[in-house]
C-alpha positions as MATLAB code, in Angstrom:
seq = 'XXXXXXXXXXXXXXXXXXXXXXXXXXXXXXXXXXXXXXXXXXXXXXXXXXXXXXXXXXXXXXXXXXXXXXXXXXXXXXXXXXXXXXXXXXXXXXXXXXXXXXXXXXXXXXXXXXXXXXXXXXXXXXXXXXXXXXXXXXXXXXXXXXXXXXXXXXXXXXXXXXXXXXXXXXXXXXXXXXXXXXXXXXXXXXXXXXXXXXXXXXXXXXXXXXXXXXXXXXXXXXXXXXXXXXXXXXXXXXXXXXXXXXXXXXXXXXXXXXXXXXXXXXXXXXXXXXXXXXXXXXXXXXXXXXXXXXXXXXXXXXXXXXXXXXXXXXXXXXXXXXXXXXXXXXXXXXXXXXXXXXXXXXXXXXXXXXXXXXXXXXXXXXXXXXXXXXXXXXXXXXXXXXXXXXXXXXXXXXXXXXXXXXXXXXXXXXXXXXXXXXXXXXXXXXXXXXXXXXXXXXXXXXXXXXXXXXXXXXXXXXXXXXXXXXXXXXXXXXXXXXXXXXXXXXXXXXXXXXXXXXXXXXXXXXXXXXXXXXXXXXXXXXXXXXXXXXXXXXXXXXXXXXXXXXXXXXXXXXXXXXXXXXXXXXXXXXXXXXXXXXXXXXXX';
ca = [
      -6.112  155.451   57.348;
      -7.346  159.072   57.516;
     -10.305  159.950   59.655;
     -13.612  160.662   57.899;
     -14.331  164.217   57.038;
     -16.890  166.153   59.159;
     -19.367  165.849   56.338;
     -19.276  162.091   56.563;
     -19.459  161.684   60.362;
     -22.186  159.317   61.496;
     -25.379  161.075   62.514;
     -26.201  161.004   66.181;
     -29.477  159.604   67.268;
     -31.851  162.318   68.248;
     -33.527  162.252   71.649;
     -37.181  161.518   71.831;
     -39.393  164.368   70.935;
     -41.495  166.094   73.543;
     -38.943  166.511   76.266;
     -38.008  170.081   75.678;
     -40.277  172.589   77.465;
     -38.207  175.669   76.812;
     -38.791  175.282   73.109;
     -36.660  177.554   70.980;
     -34.490  177.431   67.976;
     -31.662  176.135   70.189;
     -31.845  172.811   71.933;
     -33.637  173.137   75.277;
     -32.885  171.517   78.550;
     -34.001  167.940   79.078;
     -37.037  167.981   81.321;
     -37.169  164.890   83.526;
     -40.508  165.732   85.225;
     -43.471  167.843   84.221;
     -43.583  171.273   85.786;
     -47.326  171.883   85.788;
     -50.414  169.622   86.001;
     -51.447  169.729   82.245;
     -47.997  168.539   81.329;
     -48.283  165.784   83.910;
     -51.616  164.580   82.448;
     -50.102  164.371   78.953;
     -46.739  163.030   80.163;
     -47.475  159.411   79.076;
     -48.034  160.631   75.505;
     -44.504  161.984   75.154;
     -43.279  158.700   73.759;
     -45.889  158.667   70.934;
     -44.626  159.737   67.542;
     -47.952  159.702   65.740;
     -50.494  162.556   66.062;
     -53.176  160.076   65.003;
     -52.734  158.445   68.413;
     -52.889  161.574   70.536;
     -54.888  164.281   68.705;
     -58.160  162.295   68.526;
     -57.956  161.740   72.288;
     -57.398  165.493   72.812;
     -60.397  166.362   70.594;
     -62.621  163.902   72.393;
     -61.642  165.343   75.830;
     -62.165  168.970   74.851;
     -65.421  168.051   73.174;
     -66.542  166.415   76.442;
     -65.812  169.613   78.269;
     -67.812  171.592   75.796;
     -70.904  169.336   75.976;
     -70.718  169.197   79.798;
     -70.545  172.962   79.900;
     -73.646  173.161   77.691;
     -75.665  171.355   80.396;
     -75.923  174.685   82.203;
     -78.375  177.376   81.445;
     -77.937  180.009   78.705;
     -78.393  183.699   78.123;
     -82.042  184.762   78.576;
     -83.377  181.360   79.793;
     -87.003  182.127   80.845;
     -86.162  185.849   81.161;
     -88.589  187.959   79.114;
     -89.017  190.255   77.375;
     -85.960  189.694   75.096;
     -84.678  186.304   76.257;
     -81.010  187.041   75.631;
     -78.387  186.035   73.081;
     -79.733  182.523   72.741;
     -83.038  183.850   71.476;
     -81.176  186.184   69.072;
     -79.400  183.245   67.373;
     -82.589  181.197   67.295;
     -84.525  184.169   65.850;
     -82.027  184.647   63.056;
     -82.617  181.019   62.070;
     -86.311  181.830   62.111;
     -86.201  184.916   59.913;
     -83.659  183.536   57.400;
     -85.712  180.396   56.797;
     -89.204  182.019   56.956;
     -88.710  185.316   55.062;
     -87.484  186.359   51.620;
     -83.838  187.239   51.632;
     -84.579  190.915   50.857;
     -86.370  191.205   54.196;
     -83.655  189.694   56.458;
     -82.041  192.993   57.426;
     -85.368  194.878   57.649;
     -87.639  192.483   59.714;
     -88.804  193.706   63.081;
     -85.604  195.347   64.110;
     -86.814  195.896   67.667;
     -86.794  192.119   68.246;
     -83.229  191.036   67.734;
     -82.940  192.422   64.187;
     -80.171  190.829   62.214;
     -77.003  192.905   62.775;
     -74.185  190.629   61.601;
     -72.681  190.324   58.111;
     -74.099  187.984   55.467;
     -72.131  184.868   56.350;
     -73.799  184.767   59.763;
     -77.129  185.001   57.930;
     -76.252  182.131   55.632;
     -75.002  180.089   58.553;
     -78.287  180.724   60.456;
     -80.255  179.745   57.284;
     -78.439  176.417   56.999;
     -78.888  175.594   60.719;
     -82.581  176.677   60.581;
     -83.240  174.421   57.627;
     -81.669  171.472   59.402;
     -83.533  172.244   62.633;
     -86.864  172.522   60.833;
     -86.461  168.932   59.689;
     -86.440  167.932   63.335;
     -89.218  170.196   64.528;
     -90.668  173.005   62.384;
     -92.275  174.693   65.413;
     -88.847  175.785   66.638;
     -88.700  178.448   63.894;
     -92.286  179.362   63.280;
     -92.528  183.069   62.649;
     -93.623  185.122   65.713;
     -95.069  182.159   67.700;
     -91.651  180.566   68.486;
     -90.197  183.579   70.252;
     -88.691  182.829   73.651;
     -89.039  179.078   73.218;
     -87.359  177.074   75.989;
     -87.956  173.682   74.508;
     -85.265  171.346   76.009;
     -84.901  169.487   72.653;
     -84.318  172.829   70.970;
     -81.604  173.577   73.553;
     -79.876  170.252   72.675;
     -80.049  171.088   68.965;
     -78.660  174.680   69.539;
     -75.804  173.392   71.733;
     -74.973  170.750   69.116;
     -74.862  173.384   66.334;
     -72.178  175.276   68.237;
     -70.021  172.177   68.771;
     -70.422  170.948   65.198;
     -69.667  174.432   63.775;
     -66.603  174.558   66.013;
     -65.373  171.115   65.024;
     -65.783  171.959   61.321;
     -63.912  175.275   61.455;
     -62.247  176.418   64.667;
     -60.710  173.188   65.932;
     -59.194  172.060   62.599;
     -57.795  175.571   62.173;
     -56.291  175.488   65.651;
     -54.745  172.044   65.128;
     -53.100  173.144   61.839;
     -51.962  176.492   63.214;
     -50.362  174.998   66.293;
     -48.575  172.426   64.183;
     -47.221  175.045   61.738;
     -46.342  177.668   64.275;
     -44.600  175.151   66.598;
     -42.476  173.956   63.692;
     -41.217  177.483   63.057;
     -39.345  177.294   66.343;
     -38.481  173.649   66.398;
     -40.935  173.015   69.237;
     -41.228  169.351   70.039;
     -44.340  167.539   69.016;
     -45.448  166.605   72.518;
     -44.939  170.155   73.735;
     -47.209  171.400   70.958;
     -49.894  168.963   72.017;
     -49.785  170.420   75.508;
     -50.130  173.910   74.029;
     -53.066  172.731   71.872;
     -54.978  171.373   74.871;
     -54.426  174.671   76.688;
     -55.681  176.635   73.724;
     -58.775  174.497   73.225;
     -59.662  174.626   76.974;
     -59.464  178.425   77.043;
     -62.129  179.304   79.592;
     -63.624  182.458   78.091;
     -64.366  180.817   74.721;
     -66.227  177.958   76.355;
     -68.070  180.237   78.729;
     -69.353  182.572   75.997;
     -70.036  180.183   73.139;
     -70.961  176.945   74.795;
     -72.748  178.284   77.940;
     -73.842  181.897   77.448;
     -74.434  181.011   73.755;
     -72.894  182.445   70.599;
     -70.908  181.286   67.539;
     -67.711  183.328   68.032;
     -65.495  180.370   67.288;
     -66.632  180.233   63.711;
     -65.153  183.701   63.115;
     -62.087  182.957   65.269;
     -61.551  179.733   63.316;
     -61.468  181.637   60.061;
     -58.958  184.090   61.649;
     -56.750  181.163   62.807;
     -56.973  179.608   59.308;
     -55.855  183.002   57.853;
     -52.893  183.165   60.259;
     -52.035  179.558   59.519;
     -52.049  180.206   55.746;
     -49.722  183.240   56.293;
     -47.413  181.002   58.267;
     -47.428  178.584   55.338;
     -46.891  181.347   52.780;
     -50.320  180.811   51.180;
     -51.341  184.438   50.814;
     -54.345  183.765   48.571;
     -55.902  181.475   51.099;
     -55.014  183.850   53.898;
     -57.069  186.551   52.148;
     -60.050  184.218   51.508;
     -60.159  182.995   55.120;
     -59.945  186.543   56.525;
     -62.743  187.756   54.228;
     -64.774  184.888   55.561;
     -63.997  185.955   59.155;
     -65.165  189.515   58.313;
     -68.216  188.083   56.572;
     -69.187  186.187   59.656;
     -68.651  188.895   62.315;
     -67.577  192.460   61.793;
     -65.507  192.207   65.014;
     -62.820  190.489   62.835;
     -61.937  194.076   61.824;
     -59.921  194.066   65.104;
     -57.344  192.093   63.185;
     -57.654  193.893   59.828;
     -54.713  196.309   60.240;
     -52.371  193.472   61.123;
     -53.512  191.377   58.122;
     -53.143  194.356   55.833;
     -49.658  195.248   57.197;
     -48.356  191.695   56.942;
     -49.719  191.006   53.415;
     -48.522  194.332   52.106;
     -45.127  194.002   53.805;
     -44.767  190.559   52.257;
     -45.249  192.125   48.848;
     -42.504  194.702   49.437;
     -39.839  193.067   51.630;
     -37.270  191.762   50.973;
     -38.071  192.657   47.361;
     -41.090  194.136   45.615;
     -43.393  191.435   44.292;
     -46.088  193.089   42.115;
     -47.563  189.757   41.046;
     -48.211  188.755   44.659;
     -49.855  192.081   45.382;
     -52.160  191.829   42.395;
     -53.208  188.276   43.337;
     -53.928  189.221   46.940;
     -55.968  192.271   45.897;
     -57.851  190.367   43.252;
     -58.686  187.367   45.462;
     -59.830  189.731   48.266;
     -62.195  191.623   45.901;
     -63.610  188.394   44.444;
     -64.103  186.996   47.933;
     -66.167  190.016   48.980;
     -68.181  189.821   45.774;
     -68.983  186.116   46.362;
     -69.909  186.984   50.001;
     -72.632  189.524   49.052;
     -73.708  187.803   45.792;
     -76.666  185.908   47.363;
     -77.917  189.187   48.849;
     -77.704  190.920   45.478;
     -79.353  188.115   43.550;
     -82.011  187.724   46.232;
     -82.814  191.449   46.203;
     -83.207  191.485   42.442;
     -85.248  188.234   42.435;
     -87.591  189.454   45.206;
     -88.035  192.794   43.437;
     -88.939  191.065   40.180;
     -91.606  189.066   42.012;
     -92.997  192.242   43.626;
     -91.883  191.383   47.121;
     -91.375  194.527   49.290;
     -88.309  194.374   51.469;
     -90.087  196.595   54.046;
     -93.671  195.390   54.103;
     -94.260  196.714   57.667;
     -93.877  200.350   56.457;
     -96.884  202.245   55.143;
     -96.758  205.412   53.220;
     -93.634  207.101   51.865;
     -90.364  205.304   52.442;
     -87.785  206.885   54.819;
     -84.424  207.877   53.253;
     -81.548  205.570   53.183;
     -80.210  205.030   56.738;
     -76.732  206.103   55.748;
     -75.729  208.675   53.128;
     -79.347  210.076   52.940;
     -78.087  212.675   50.460;
     -77.516  209.799   48.039;
     -81.290  209.280   47.734;
     -81.870  212.290   45.484;
     -79.377  210.876   42.924;
     -80.965  207.454   42.728;
     -83.781  206.390   40.453;
     -86.130  204.361   42.681;
     -87.562  202.618   39.620;
     -84.117  201.498   38.315;
     -83.169  197.817   38.425;
     -80.180  198.531   40.676;
     -82.245  200.352   43.404;
     -83.243  197.271   45.405;
     -79.634  196.160   45.545;
     -78.473  199.569   46.770;
     -81.128  199.638   49.477;
     -80.247  196.143   50.518;
     -76.515  196.742   50.802;
     -76.907  200.119   52.468;
     -79.255  198.586   55.068;
     -76.823  195.726   55.653;
     -73.930  198.113   56.295;
     -76.131  200.251   58.541;
     -77.046  197.203   60.704;
     -73.505  195.866   60.851;
     -71.967  199.158   61.901;
     -74.249  200.702   64.536;
     -72.718  204.176   64.991;
     -76.019  205.533   66.136;
     -75.888  203.495   69.335;
     -73.219  205.673   71.020;
     -69.708  205.141   72.292;
     -70.802  202.178   74.417;
     -74.045  200.536   75.548;
     -72.991  198.556   78.619;
     -70.080  198.676   81.016;
     -67.045  197.001   79.588;
     -63.450  196.984   80.823;
     -61.994  199.388   78.229;
     -60.604  202.942   78.293;
     -63.859  204.753   77.566;
     -65.967  203.056   80.234;
     -63.174  203.539   82.789;
     -62.758  207.140   81.781;
     -66.556  207.721   82.004;
     -66.349  207.150   85.740;
     -64.435  210.431   86.030;
     -65.589  212.288   82.904;
     -69.174  211.732   81.911;
     -68.522  211.178   78.195;
     -72.147  210.875   77.106;
     -72.571  214.618   77.545;
     -70.221  215.212   74.582;
     -71.443  215.215   70.953;
     -71.475  211.784   69.312;
     -69.368  213.092   66.394;
     -66.622  214.265   68.790;
     -66.588  210.897   70.549;
     -66.396  209.005   67.255;
     -63.356  211.072   66.152;
     -61.700  210.659   69.552;
     -62.251  206.875   69.399;
     -60.858  206.747   65.864;
     -57.682  208.741   66.665;
     -57.001  206.744   69.848;
     -57.436  203.409   68.121;
     -55.196  204.433   65.149;
     -52.508  205.804   67.436;
     -52.515  202.634   69.627;
     -52.280  200.065   66.827;
     -50.014  202.071   64.444;
     -46.635  201.119   66.095;
     -47.325  197.401   66.026;
     -48.446  197.368   62.450;
     -45.578  199.595   61.271;
     -43.214  196.944   62.761;
     -45.060  194.109   61.112;
     -45.007  195.908   57.775;
     -41.286  196.527   57.982;
     -40.553  193.034   59.376;
     -43.196  190.723   57.871;
     -41.960  187.681   59.696;
     -44.271  184.730   60.454;
     -43.039  184.516   64.029;
     -44.413  187.948   64.829;
     -48.004  187.344   63.730;
     -49.599  186.382   67.113;
     -47.937  189.381   68.832;
     -49.079  191.790   66.070;
     -52.609  190.357   66.008;
     -52.861  190.538   69.825;
     -51.545  194.116   70.053;
     -53.884  195.322   67.328;
     -56.900  193.550   68.891;
     -56.090  195.046   72.287;
     -55.964  198.478   70.677;
     -59.459  198.035   69.280;
     -60.829  196.552   72.516;
     -59.412  199.422   74.631;
     -60.214  202.405   72.375;
     -62.669  201.603   69.560;
     -66.346  202.380   69.222;
     -69.138  200.129   70.549;
     -67.081  197.492   72.335;
     -68.827  194.632   74.119;
     -67.603  192.478   76.975;
     -67.346  189.410   74.684;
     -65.043  191.306   72.351;
     -62.173  190.417   74.720;
     -62.146  186.980   73.002;
     -60.427  188.620   69.997;
     -57.178  189.794   71.683;
     -57.235  186.688   73.865;
     -57.039  184.283   70.857;
     -53.643  185.396   69.391;
     -52.248  185.864   72.930;
     -53.264  182.311   73.868;
     -51.780  180.740   70.717;
     -48.367  182.108   71.855;
     -48.285  178.909   74.021;
     -47.434  177.034   70.854;
     -44.400  179.160   70.009;
     -40.910  179.816   71.297;
     -40.787  179.138   74.966;
     -44.589  179.312   74.979;
     -44.857  176.979   77.833;
     -42.000  178.605   79.610;
     -42.819  180.593   82.716;
     -42.766  184.122   81.296;
     -45.121  183.588   78.353;
     -47.340  181.244   80.282;
     -47.626  183.741   83.180;
     -48.728  186.568   80.819;
     -51.078  184.489   78.727;
     -52.645  183.035   81.872;
     -52.998  186.460   83.449;
     -54.751  187.851   80.300;
     -57.180  184.867   80.084;
     -58.117  184.835   83.785;
     -58.552  188.624   83.838;
     -60.618  188.337   80.645;
     -62.921  185.748   82.182;
     -63.151  187.817   85.340;
     -64.277  191.021   83.478;
     -67.086  188.941   81.887;
     -68.342  187.793   85.251;
     -71.048  190.508   85.629;
     -72.396  189.381   82.222;
     -72.348  185.750   83.263;
     -73.657  186.372   86.744;
     -76.830  188.031   85.349;
     -77.802  184.679   83.860;
     -76.828  182.558   86.838;
     -73.562  181.145   85.485;
     -71.376  181.619   88.605;
     -70.547  177.884   88.977;
     -69.385  177.142   85.435;
     -67.371  180.414   85.561;
     -65.581  179.377   88.770;
     -65.060  175.745   87.621;
     -63.697  176.458   84.152;
     -61.535  179.428   85.151;
     -59.970  177.695   88.220;
     -59.512  174.422   86.336;
     -57.633  176.160   83.522;
     -55.471  178.041   86.073;
     -54.724  174.729   87.900;
     -53.792  172.874   84.666;
     -51.311  175.525   83.648;
     -49.867  176.158   87.076;
     -51.293  179.682   87.454;
     -52.578  181.772   90.334;
     -54.719  181.513   92.324;
     -53.994  177.747   92.382;
     -50.195  177.845   91.954;
     -47.260  180.226   91.660;
     -45.188  177.842   89.527;
     -45.418  180.124   86.482;
     -43.057  182.676   88.040;
     -39.343  182.858   88.933;
     -37.359  181.042   86.285;
     -33.606  180.668   85.855;
     -31.866  182.948   83.351;
     -34.345  185.887   83.749;
     -33.575  189.190   85.422;
     -34.677  189.167   89.095;
     -36.186  192.598   88.579;
     -38.337  191.325   85.761;
     -39.371  188.244   87.673;
     -40.250  190.056   90.854;
     -41.917  192.905   88.955;
     -44.081  190.517   86.946;
     -44.975  188.482   90.075;
     -45.848  191.567   92.157;
     -47.891  193.271   89.432;
     -49.847  190.069   88.552;
     -50.136  189.197   92.241;
     -51.805  192.591   92.953;
     -54.363  191.980   90.234;
     -55.109  188.398   91.379;
     -55.618  189.696   94.986;
     -57.908  192.450   93.647;
     -59.927  189.948   91.631;
     -60.299  187.598   94.652;
     -61.166  190.470   96.967;
     -63.709  191.831   94.472;
     -65.492  188.446   94.367;
     -65.747  188.382   98.122;
     -67.092  191.922   98.359;
     -69.541  191.426   95.385;
     -70.883  188.276   97.056;
     -71.222  189.403  100.642;
     -71.420  193.232  100.616;
     -74.346  195.033   98.992;
     -73.511  198.106   96.877;
     -74.672  201.429   98.383;
     -78.126  202.535   97.251;
     -76.775  205.684   95.682;
     -74.100  203.644   93.831;
     -75.846  200.425   92.630;
     -73.197  199.741   89.954;
     -70.207  200.130   92.310;
     -68.874  196.618   91.934;
     -69.362  196.583   88.190;
     -67.560  199.921   87.888;
     -64.661  198.538   90.033;
     -64.508  195.493   87.739;
     -64.295  197.844   84.713;
     -61.458  199.938   86.228;
     -59.314  196.950   87.317;
     -59.934  195.188   84.039;
     -59.064  198.201   81.900;
     -55.748  198.757   83.644;
     -54.911  194.998   83.412;
     -55.702  194.905   79.727;
     -53.599  198.016   79.055;
     -50.679  196.077   80.704;
     -51.404  193.109   78.332;
     -51.284  195.480   75.382;
     -47.984  196.965   76.570;
     -46.478  193.487   77.041;
     -47.528  192.313   73.593;
     -46.195  195.516   71.978;
     -42.878  195.150   73.853;
     -42.529  191.491   72.896;
     -43.303  192.314   69.294;
     -40.724  195.068   69.278;
     -38.137  192.911   70.947;
     -38.669  189.822   68.782;
     -38.578  191.886   65.559;
     -35.193  193.301   66.490;
     -36.195  196.549   64.842;
     -34.708  198.760   67.605;
     -31.380  196.907   67.881;
     -28.580  198.732   66.110;
     -27.435  196.894   63.014;
     -30.018  194.168   63.426;
     -31.356  192.893   60.155;
     -34.077  190.237   60.364;
     -34.209  187.921   57.418;
     -37.480  188.148   55.529;
     -36.840  184.987   53.565;
     -39.336  183.165   55.815;
     -42.116  185.265   54.292;
     -41.405  184.038   50.775;
];
């Protein structure tokens, strides 16, 4: 009897999922023991086949960390006159619930005037309405400023967690699942990556302790990336418009989104229908976003409500494009809408504030130590910032446009966001969350928990938290900073708690030693800086010495992160390899 053909050979039983750490498209080595603490903690879950058994436990644990972190103080606690970011968020709930919509972007701009896009305003309105059902005094106009009611603090902390669990965390879970499957990463390995992503220290420090709602915007970005990974370009456009509508900082990702979506309409073949759908959905999404503002401005004008009641006498010209004023009929129906939209754009894009307001670890602040940039004309600095930003993100987005492959998305998003953080106009310390997000989700991809990617992702996150220390220290958040940062480093086997993320088999000794020495120099510098900052007072003639040193070290480290992301993007795309042709079928 003849032997069965290869097509009819019995299928071998597959090994249990979750045992390959070096996840790639090829089978990885069988790992008998976990190689870093987070893997050890989740080791018993490797035999579970159902996400319904493990994911709820993960979400409960990360939620507990968030709530525990919120027990600390917050930005501006009992610190007049402005009371910090916490007061800004509370105040926006106050003005959106107590004032007509046409006055939102005009009201008392000296006291935390609303300077985020409309979706933030709608979010504040919803939370303010809910909070007023509990205690209306929390959002009473003028008299509630600087409130430190402990019950209000509980409510505000809860709104961050609920907003995150409605948007950011579901988006993270779905993205990790889809991105891991692209590379055949085992289910248990993706769970380890998910925990690492959700315990990212900088996100918890800023949103759940210092106090903001960045994860709402980041959740929409992750949902957009996830939709691109699934080939759902319409939803990718809608989610990204939502991200832009919540915080203008999402523009850090805009070139990468544009390059990928446009590339997917051209390669491997031109798809006009897809282009029209993406363009149409994007336009409609923006229209829906501003529609409440438009309707509100018209309705208030019809009722005779003045959008600027605090101004007496002649109205000043429009804040941007003042030459447009002479062409507009102030009695026309459309005039209140034009004024409303122009004011909103003016508040959202504060070019009048200068190149930077505070010290942040980017190129301009570091260069300002040597060259006093503020002596140059603002227009020149704006052009220099624009040229530098365009030049730094152009290579990555050209690659993504020519190779619109799903696997490249986190690298392209990270490189583009690093470009904006390092070179763009009006960067804040907290903006580092934007490049850190796509870098951190690399843990869910090919060899993401391998030593090379883990070492670089860990380095970027620890350096990012360190550069935000001066901001956190000003509001007495040293302890949660130290606990969350060192805990995350310990769980992933990173310095300063462990060196297990370096020196792996199969990698060039030059690369291993080079990475270890470069990262080691930065970790030593960060540790030494903390010792000096704590025990040695800055000279009287240089009171900002330690902050300036933080800026310089951070800027160089972030430049290295940008270079690594760009190099990995170039290498993974294969665009420089002679005769290499990457299939674009995955984008279809």
